[in-house]
Coordinates of C-alpha atoms in Angstrom, one line a residue:
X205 CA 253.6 157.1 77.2
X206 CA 252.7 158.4 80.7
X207 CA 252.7 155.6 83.4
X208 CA 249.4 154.1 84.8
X209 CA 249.8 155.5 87.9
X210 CA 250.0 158.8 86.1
X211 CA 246.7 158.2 84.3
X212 CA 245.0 157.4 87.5
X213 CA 246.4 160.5 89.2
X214 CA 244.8 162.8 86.2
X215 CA 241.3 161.1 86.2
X216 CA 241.4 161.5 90.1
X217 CA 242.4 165.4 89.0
X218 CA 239.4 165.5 86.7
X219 CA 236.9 163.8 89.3
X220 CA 237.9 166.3 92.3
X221 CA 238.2 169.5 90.0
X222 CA 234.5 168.1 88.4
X223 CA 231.8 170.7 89.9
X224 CA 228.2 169.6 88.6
X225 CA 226.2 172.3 87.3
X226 CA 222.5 173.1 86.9
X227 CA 221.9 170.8 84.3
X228 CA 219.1 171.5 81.5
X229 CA 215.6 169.5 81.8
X230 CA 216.9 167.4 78.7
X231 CA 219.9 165.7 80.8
X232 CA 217.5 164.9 83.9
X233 CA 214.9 163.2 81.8
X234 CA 217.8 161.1 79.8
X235 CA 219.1 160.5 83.7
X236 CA 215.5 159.4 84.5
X237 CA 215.2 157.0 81.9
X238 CA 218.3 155.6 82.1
X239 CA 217.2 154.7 85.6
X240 CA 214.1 153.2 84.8
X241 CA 215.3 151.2 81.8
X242 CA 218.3 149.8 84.3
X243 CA 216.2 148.8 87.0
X244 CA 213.7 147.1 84.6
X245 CA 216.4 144.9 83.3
X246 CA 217.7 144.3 86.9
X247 CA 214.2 143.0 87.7
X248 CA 213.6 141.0 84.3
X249 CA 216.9 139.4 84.7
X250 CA 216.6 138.5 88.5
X251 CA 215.1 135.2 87.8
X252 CA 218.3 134.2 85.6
X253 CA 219.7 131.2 86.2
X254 CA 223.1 132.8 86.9
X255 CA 221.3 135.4 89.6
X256 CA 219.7 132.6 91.2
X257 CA 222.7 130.6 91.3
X258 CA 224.6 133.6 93.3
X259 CA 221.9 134.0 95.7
X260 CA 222.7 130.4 96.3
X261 CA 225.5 130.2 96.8
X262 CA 227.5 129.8 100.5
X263 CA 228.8 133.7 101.4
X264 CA 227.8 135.4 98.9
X265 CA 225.2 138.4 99.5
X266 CA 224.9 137.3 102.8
X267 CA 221.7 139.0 105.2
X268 CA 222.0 142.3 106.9
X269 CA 222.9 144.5 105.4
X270 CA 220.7 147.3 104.2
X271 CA 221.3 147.3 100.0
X272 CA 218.2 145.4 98.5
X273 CA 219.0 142.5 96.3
X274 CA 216.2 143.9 93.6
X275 CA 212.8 141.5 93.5
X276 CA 213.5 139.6 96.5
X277 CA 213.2 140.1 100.0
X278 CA 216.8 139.5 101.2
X279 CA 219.0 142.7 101.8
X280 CA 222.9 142.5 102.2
X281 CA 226.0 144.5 101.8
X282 CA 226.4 147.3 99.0
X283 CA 229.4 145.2 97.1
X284 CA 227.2 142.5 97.0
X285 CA 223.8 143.9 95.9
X286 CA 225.7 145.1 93.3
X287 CA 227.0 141.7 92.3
X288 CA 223.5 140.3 92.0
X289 CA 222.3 143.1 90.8
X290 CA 224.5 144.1 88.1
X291 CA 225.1 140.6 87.2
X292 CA 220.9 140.6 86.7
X293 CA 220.3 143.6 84.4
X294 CA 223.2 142.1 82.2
X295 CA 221.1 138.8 82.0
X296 CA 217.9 141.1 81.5
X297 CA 219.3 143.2 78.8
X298 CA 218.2 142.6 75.1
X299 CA 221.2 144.2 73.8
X300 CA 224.3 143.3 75.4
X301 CA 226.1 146.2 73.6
X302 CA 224.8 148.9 76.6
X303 CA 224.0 146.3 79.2
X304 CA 227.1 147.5 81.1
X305 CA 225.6 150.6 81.7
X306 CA 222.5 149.5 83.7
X307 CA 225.2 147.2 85.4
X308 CA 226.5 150.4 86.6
X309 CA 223.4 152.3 87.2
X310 CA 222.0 149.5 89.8
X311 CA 225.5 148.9 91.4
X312 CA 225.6 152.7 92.5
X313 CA 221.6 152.4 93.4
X314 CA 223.0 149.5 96.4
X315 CA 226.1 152.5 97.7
X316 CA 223.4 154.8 97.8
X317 CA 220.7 153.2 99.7
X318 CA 223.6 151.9 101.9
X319 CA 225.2 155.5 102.9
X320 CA 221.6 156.8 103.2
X321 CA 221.5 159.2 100.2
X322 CA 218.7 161.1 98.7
X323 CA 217.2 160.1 95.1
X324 CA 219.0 163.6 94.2
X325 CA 222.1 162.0 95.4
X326 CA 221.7 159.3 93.0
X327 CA 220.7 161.5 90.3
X328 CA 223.7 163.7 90.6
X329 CA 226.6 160.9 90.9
X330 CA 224.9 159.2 87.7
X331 CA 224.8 162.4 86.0
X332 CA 228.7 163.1 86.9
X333 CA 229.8 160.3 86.1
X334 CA 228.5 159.7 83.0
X335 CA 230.1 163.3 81.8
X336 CA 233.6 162.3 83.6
X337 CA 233.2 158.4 81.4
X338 CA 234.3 160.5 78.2
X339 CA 237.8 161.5 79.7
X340 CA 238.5 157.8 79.6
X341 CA 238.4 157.0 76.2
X342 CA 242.2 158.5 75.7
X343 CA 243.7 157.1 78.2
X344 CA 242.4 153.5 77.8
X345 CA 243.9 151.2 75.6
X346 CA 242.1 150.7 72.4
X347 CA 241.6 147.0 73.7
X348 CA 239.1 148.2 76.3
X349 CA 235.6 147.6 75.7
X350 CA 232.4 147.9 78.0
X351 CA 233.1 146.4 81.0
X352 CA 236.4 148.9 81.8
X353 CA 234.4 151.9 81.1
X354 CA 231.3 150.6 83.5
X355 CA 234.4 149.8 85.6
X356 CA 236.1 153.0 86.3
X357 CA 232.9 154.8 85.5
X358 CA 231.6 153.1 88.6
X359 CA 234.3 154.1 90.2
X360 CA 233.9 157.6 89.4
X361 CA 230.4 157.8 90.9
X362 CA 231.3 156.1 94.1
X363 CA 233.7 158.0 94.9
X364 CA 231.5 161.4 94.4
X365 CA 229.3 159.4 97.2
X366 CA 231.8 158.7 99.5
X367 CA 233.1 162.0 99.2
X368 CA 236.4 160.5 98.8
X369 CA 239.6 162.8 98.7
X370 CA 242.1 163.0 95.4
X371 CA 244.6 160.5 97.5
X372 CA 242.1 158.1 98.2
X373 CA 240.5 158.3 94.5
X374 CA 243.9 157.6 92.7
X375 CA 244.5 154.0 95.4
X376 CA 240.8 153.4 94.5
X377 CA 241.8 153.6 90.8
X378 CA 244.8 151.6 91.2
X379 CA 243.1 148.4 93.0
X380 CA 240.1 148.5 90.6
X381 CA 242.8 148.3 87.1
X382 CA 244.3 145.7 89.3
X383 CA 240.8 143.6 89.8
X384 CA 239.8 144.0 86.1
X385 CA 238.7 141.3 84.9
X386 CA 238.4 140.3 81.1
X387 CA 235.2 139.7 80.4
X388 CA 234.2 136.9 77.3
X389 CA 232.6 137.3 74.2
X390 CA 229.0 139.0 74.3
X391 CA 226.5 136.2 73.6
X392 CA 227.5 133.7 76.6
X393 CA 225.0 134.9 79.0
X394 CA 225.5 133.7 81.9
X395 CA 229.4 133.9 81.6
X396 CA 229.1 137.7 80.6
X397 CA 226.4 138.4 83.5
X398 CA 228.3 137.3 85.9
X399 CA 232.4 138.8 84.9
X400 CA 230.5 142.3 84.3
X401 CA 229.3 141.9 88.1
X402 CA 232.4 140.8 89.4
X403 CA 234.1 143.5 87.8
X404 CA 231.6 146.0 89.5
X405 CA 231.4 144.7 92.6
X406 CA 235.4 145.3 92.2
X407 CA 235.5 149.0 91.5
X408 CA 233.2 149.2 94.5
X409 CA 234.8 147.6 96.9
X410 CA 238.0 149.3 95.8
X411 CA 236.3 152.6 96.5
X412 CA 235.1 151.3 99.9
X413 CA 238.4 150.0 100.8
X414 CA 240.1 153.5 99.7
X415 CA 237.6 155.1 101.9
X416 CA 238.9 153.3 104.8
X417 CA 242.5 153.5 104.3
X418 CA 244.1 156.7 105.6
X419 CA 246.1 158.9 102.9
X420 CA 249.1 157.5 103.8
X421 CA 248.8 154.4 103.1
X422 CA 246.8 155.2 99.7
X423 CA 249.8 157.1 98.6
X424 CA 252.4 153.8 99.7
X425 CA 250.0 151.8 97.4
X426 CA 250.3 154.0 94.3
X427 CA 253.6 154.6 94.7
X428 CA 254.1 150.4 94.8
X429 CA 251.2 149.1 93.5
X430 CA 250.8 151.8 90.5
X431 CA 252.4 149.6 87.8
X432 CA 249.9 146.9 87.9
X433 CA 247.5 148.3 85.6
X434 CA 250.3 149.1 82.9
X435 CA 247.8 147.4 80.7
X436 CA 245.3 149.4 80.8
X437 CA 247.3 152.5 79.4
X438 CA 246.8 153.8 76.2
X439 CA 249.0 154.4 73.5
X440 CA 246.5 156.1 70.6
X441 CA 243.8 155.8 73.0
X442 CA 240.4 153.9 72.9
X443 CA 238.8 153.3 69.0
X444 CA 235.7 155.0 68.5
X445 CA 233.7 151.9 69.2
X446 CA 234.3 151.8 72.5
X447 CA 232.5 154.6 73.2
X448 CA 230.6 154.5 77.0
X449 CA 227.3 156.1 77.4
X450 CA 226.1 155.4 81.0
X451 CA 223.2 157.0 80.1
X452 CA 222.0 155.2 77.0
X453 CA 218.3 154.3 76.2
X454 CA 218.1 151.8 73.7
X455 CA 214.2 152.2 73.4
X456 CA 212.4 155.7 73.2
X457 CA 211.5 157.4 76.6
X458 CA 207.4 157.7 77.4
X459 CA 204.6 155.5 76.8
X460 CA 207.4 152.6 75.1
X461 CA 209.1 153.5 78.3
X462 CA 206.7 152.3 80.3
X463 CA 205.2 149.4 78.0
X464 CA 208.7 148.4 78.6
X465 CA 209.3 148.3 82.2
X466 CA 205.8 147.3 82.7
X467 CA 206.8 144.0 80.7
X468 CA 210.2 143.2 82.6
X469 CA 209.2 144.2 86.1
X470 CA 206.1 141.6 85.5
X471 CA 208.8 138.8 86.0
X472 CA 209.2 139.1 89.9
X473 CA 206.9 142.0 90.9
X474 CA 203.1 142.2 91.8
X475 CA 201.0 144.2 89.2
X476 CA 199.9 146.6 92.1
X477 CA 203.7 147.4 92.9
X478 CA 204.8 148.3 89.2
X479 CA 203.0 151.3 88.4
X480 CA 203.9 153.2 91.8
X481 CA 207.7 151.9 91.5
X482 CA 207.7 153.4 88.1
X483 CA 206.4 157.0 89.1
X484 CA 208.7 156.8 92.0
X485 CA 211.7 156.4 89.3
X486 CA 210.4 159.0 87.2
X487 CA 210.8 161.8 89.8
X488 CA 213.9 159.8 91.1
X489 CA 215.3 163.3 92.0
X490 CA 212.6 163.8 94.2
X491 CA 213.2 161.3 96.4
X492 CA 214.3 161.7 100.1
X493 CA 214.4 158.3 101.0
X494 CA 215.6 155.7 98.6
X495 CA 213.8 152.9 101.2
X496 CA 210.8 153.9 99.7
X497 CA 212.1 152.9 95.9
X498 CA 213.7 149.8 97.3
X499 CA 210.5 149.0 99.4
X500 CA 208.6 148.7 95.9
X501 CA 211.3 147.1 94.2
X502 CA 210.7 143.8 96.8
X503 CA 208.9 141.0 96.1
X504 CA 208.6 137.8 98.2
X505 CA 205.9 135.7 100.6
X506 CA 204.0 138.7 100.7
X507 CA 203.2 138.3 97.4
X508 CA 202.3 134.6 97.2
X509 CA 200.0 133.9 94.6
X510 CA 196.1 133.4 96.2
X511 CA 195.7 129.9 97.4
X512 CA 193.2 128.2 95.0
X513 CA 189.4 127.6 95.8
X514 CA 188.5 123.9 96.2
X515 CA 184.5 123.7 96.8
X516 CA 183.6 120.5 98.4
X517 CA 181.9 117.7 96.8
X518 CA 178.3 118.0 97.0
X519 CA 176.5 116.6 99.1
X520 CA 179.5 116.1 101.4
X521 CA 179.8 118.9 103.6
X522 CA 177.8 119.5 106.5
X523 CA 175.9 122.2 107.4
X524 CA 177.5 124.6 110.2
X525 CA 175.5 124.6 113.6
X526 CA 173.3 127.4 114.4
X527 CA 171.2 129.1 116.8
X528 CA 168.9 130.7 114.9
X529 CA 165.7 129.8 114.7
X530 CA 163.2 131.2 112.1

């Protein structure tokens, strides 16, 4: 059996060596989807209890930063957007089986609006990483479910953000197996929204933090710290089951696409906001600004719900003083 710090070493060979090529109209629309079915749980899910709760509490997604905290106004640092908003398209998923993978999909959607990418950006990290995921499944051990693939997965994509060198990929590796958390059983919903976005916010931050290390000290880390994620290595691999598809669509792409997403963004957004947010994810690649995704994805005062009309008793009200004369 090959060490952990050995099988962070090869996926780090695999993610530097990976070199994205033109890929067929078939993969961009699944990409596409996948997008728009993440960030519709995301918003269905950000008025959990759990999501709320986080936004509550003291330090956590603190204001200014420039990563949108998805159907609310407040915007704070990339490792903590994708807390909430990981942790929120979890709570908004129907079927907890794939809800890792819009976890993953929003969490990357924070680095990116953070490090000013391009929708193509986005598009093209997702896309990676979802064809680098696979080259997990041997190397895990077979106790590894959804929440280590999202994990690394995550991990994968950041890095191809950051631009991140082999080095720094392997330490980033390393401190996310060692901030793996276990998460519980599927069905305790608030429990599982909440460890998934821990553990993303993890494998981001571990990226962040290998980007600002210098080699050096990445390569003192793996050569001490490498050990820690002995658990994690495989023996006969990952079973079958635990097969990762960051790119899954549970439901059918067009119109039950958007019957869909029209349904789960109605939970925090403004009818007038849905439709153009939804064409705006459809040509995600398109996109040179990802402000002007995030800008639709806001919801707050703005949007305040009409004060209602009270007409005055009749009878009461006086008549307005005027100068005309007939």
């Amino acid at each position: 059996m090959s060490g952990p710090d050995v099988w962070a070493e090869s996926l780090a060979d695999k993610i530097c060596a990976y070199d994205p090529r033109q890929r067929d109209a078939k993969t961009v629309g699944q990409a596409r989807a996948a997008v728009i079915t993440a960030f519709g749980r995301a918003l269905s899910g950000a008025p959990a209890t759990i999501a709320k709760a986080l936004l509550g509490t003291s330090g956590v997604a603190m204001a200014g930063g420039s990563s949108l905290v998805f159907g609310t106004e407040r915007r704070t640092s990339a490792v903590d957007a994708a807390l909430i908003n990981a942790t929120a398209a979890v709570a908004g998923s129907e079927a907890p089986r794939d809800a890792a993978n819009s976890a993953s999909i929003v969490a990357l959607f924070g680095l990116c609006e953070e490090r000013g990418k391009t929708g193509q950006d986005f598009l093209d990290a997702l896309i990676s990483a979802a064809e680098i995921v696979p080259c997990l499944a041997p190397t895990l051990s077979p106790a590894a479910g959804q929440p280590e693939f999202a994990l690394f997965g995550g991990v994968a994509a950041a890095a191809r953000v950051l631009g991140l060198s082999r080095p720094k990929i392997v330490a980033a590796l390393v401190m996310a197996g060692m901030a793996n958390i276990d998460s519980p059983p599927a069905g305790q919903v608030g429990a599982t929204s909440f460890m998934i976005g821990l553990s993303l916010r993890s494998g981001l931050l571990a990226a962040l933090l290998a980007e600002a290390l210098d080699e050096a000290s990445c390569a003192e880390m793996i050569k001490s710290e490498g050990r820690a994620i002995q658990n994690l290595a495989a023996v006969n691999g990952a079973p079958e089951e635990a097969a990762f598809d960051l790119l899954a669509v549970p439901s059918p792409p067009g119109a039950d696409l958007w019957d869909q997403f029209e349904r789960q963004a109605g939970a925090v957004l403004p009818r007038d906001q849905i439709a153009p947010l939804f064409e705006r994810l459809e040509t995600i690649d398109k996109v040179k600004d990802l402000a002007t995704v995030s800008r639709l994805l806001q919801a707050g005062r703005t949007h305040a719900a009409p004060k209602k009309v009270v007409f005055a008793v009749r009878g009461t009200h006086e008549p307005e003083e005027t100068n005309w004369v007939p």
